[in-house]
Short mmCIF file of C-alpha atoms in Angstrom, two decimals:
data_model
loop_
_atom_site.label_atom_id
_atom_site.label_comp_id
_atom_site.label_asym_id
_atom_site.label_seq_id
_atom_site.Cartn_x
_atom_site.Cartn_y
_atom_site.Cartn_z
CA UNK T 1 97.59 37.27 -28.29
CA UNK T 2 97.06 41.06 -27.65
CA UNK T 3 97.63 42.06 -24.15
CA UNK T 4 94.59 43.87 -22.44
CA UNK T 5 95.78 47.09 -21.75
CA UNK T 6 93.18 48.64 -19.00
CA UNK T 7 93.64 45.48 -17.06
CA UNK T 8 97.43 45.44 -17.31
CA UNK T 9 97.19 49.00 -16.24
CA UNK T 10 94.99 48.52 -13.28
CA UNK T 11 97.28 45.36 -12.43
CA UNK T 12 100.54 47.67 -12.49
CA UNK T 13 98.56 50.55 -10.44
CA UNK T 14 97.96 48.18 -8.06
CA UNK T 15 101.53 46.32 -7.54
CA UNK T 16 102.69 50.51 -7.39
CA UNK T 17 100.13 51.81 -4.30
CA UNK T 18 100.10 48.58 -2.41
CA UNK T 19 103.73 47.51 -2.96
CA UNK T 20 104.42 51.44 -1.43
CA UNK T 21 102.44 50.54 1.62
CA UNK T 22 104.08 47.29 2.07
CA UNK T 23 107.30 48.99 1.49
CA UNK T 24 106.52 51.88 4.40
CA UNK T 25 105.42 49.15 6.56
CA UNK T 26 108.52 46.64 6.45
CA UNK T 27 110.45 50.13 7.10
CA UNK T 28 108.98 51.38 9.49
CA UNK T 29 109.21 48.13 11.72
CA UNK T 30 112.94 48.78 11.46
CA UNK T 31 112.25 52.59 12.80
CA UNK T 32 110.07 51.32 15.66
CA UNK T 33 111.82 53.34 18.14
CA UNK T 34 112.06 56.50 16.41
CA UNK T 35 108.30 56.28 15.23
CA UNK T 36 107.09 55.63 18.83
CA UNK T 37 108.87 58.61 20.22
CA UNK T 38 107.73 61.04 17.56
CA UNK T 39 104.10 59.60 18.17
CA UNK T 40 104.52 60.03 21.80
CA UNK T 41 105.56 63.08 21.00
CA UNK T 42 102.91 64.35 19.37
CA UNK T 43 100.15 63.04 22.11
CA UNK T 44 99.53 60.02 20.53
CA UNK T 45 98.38 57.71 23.76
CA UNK T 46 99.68 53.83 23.35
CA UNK T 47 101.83 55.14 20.73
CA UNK T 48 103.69 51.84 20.33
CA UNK T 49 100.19 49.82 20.74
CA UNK T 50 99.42 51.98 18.09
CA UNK T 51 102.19 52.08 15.56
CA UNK T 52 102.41 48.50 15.58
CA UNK T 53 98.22 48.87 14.85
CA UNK T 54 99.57 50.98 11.60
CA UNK T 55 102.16 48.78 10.52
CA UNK T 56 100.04 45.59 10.45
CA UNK T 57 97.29 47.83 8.40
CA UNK T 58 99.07 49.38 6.13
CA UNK T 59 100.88 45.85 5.23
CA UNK T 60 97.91 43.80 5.26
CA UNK T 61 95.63 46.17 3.61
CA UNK T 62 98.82 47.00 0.74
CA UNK T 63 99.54 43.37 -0.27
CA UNK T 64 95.78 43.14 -0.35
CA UNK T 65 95.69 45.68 -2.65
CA UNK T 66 98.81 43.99 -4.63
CA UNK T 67 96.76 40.48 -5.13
CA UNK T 68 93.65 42.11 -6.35
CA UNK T 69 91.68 41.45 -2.95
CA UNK T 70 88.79 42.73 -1.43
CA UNK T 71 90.23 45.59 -3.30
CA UNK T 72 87.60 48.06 -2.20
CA UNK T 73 87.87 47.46 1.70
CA UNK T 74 91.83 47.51 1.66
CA UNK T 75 91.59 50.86 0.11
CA UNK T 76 89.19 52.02 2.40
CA UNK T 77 91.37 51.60 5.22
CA UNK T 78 94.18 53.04 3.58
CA UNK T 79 92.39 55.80 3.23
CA UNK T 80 91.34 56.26 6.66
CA UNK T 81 95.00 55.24 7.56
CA UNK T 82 96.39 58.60 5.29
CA UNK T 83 93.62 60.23 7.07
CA UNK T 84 94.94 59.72 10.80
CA UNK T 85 98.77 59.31 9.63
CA UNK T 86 99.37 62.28 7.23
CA UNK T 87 98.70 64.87 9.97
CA UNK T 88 100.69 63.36 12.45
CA UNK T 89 103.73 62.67 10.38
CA UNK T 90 103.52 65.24 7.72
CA UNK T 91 102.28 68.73 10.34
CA UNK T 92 103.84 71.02 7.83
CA UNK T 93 101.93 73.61 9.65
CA UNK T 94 104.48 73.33 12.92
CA UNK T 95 107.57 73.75 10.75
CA UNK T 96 109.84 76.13 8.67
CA UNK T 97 111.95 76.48 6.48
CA UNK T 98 113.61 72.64 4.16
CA UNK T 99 111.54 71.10 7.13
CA UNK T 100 108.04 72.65 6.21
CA UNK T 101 108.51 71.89 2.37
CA UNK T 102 109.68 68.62 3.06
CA UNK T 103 106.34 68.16 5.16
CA UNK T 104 103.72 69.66 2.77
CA UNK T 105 105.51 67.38 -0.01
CA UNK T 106 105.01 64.28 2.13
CA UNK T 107 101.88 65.87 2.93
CA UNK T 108 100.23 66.38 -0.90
CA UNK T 109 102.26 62.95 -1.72
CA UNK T 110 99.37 61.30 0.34
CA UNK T 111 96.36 63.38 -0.35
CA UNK T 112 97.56 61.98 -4.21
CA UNK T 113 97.92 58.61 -2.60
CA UNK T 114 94.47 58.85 -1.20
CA UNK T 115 93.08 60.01 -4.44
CA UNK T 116 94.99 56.43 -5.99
CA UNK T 117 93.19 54.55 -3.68
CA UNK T 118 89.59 56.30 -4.15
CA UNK T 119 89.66 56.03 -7.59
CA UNK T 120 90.45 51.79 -7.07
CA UNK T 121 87.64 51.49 -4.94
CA UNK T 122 85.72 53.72 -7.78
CA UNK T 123 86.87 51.14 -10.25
CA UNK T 124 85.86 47.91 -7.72
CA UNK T 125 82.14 48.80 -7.50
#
């Protein structure tokens, strides 16, 4: 039986960009503290309210993703979540040196991640 290759695809592409937001959440439960001071940090009011907020999200919405549904609405948020997370974790603009490339790769990492996830709700209309 031939395998259909644009579905396979679309099933790998989505195991890869949800399975990376599952992946960030589950990790960043174990860097709770350090995420909530760097939030706090950066003016971020409730910043544990709102980590945890980020972490449920980004979970949900990624496994979501991984199974295929409501495939359009989980990448939605994840779009809005790269939209309020990348500047606050990725402010390339306050930093020099390793530290500033480091940022503007995490930084164009999820403007390409964002891109993933327009293009899949492109694809689920």
């Amino acid at each position: 039986m031939p395998v259909d290759l644009p579905l396979t695809l679309l099933f790998l592409g989505r195991l890869l960009l949800g399975g990376a937001f599952v992946v960030a959440g589950l990790r960043n439960v174990q860097n709770e503290t350090f995420l909530t001071g760097l939030m706090t940090a950066r003016g971020v009011p409730q910043a544990k309210l709102a980590l945890w907020a980020g972490i449920v999200l980004q979970t949900i919405a990624g496994a979501l993703v991984m199974a295929g549904l409501w495939t359009a609405i989980a990448s939605a948020v994840l779009v809005l979540f790269l939209i309020a997370a990348t500047p606050m974790f990725h402010n390339f603009w306050d930093h020099q040196g390793p530290d500033r490339a480091s940022r503007i790769n995490g930084f164009v990492g999820n403007v390409a991640l964002a891109g993933g996830f327009l293009t899949l709700i492109a694809q689920s209309l």
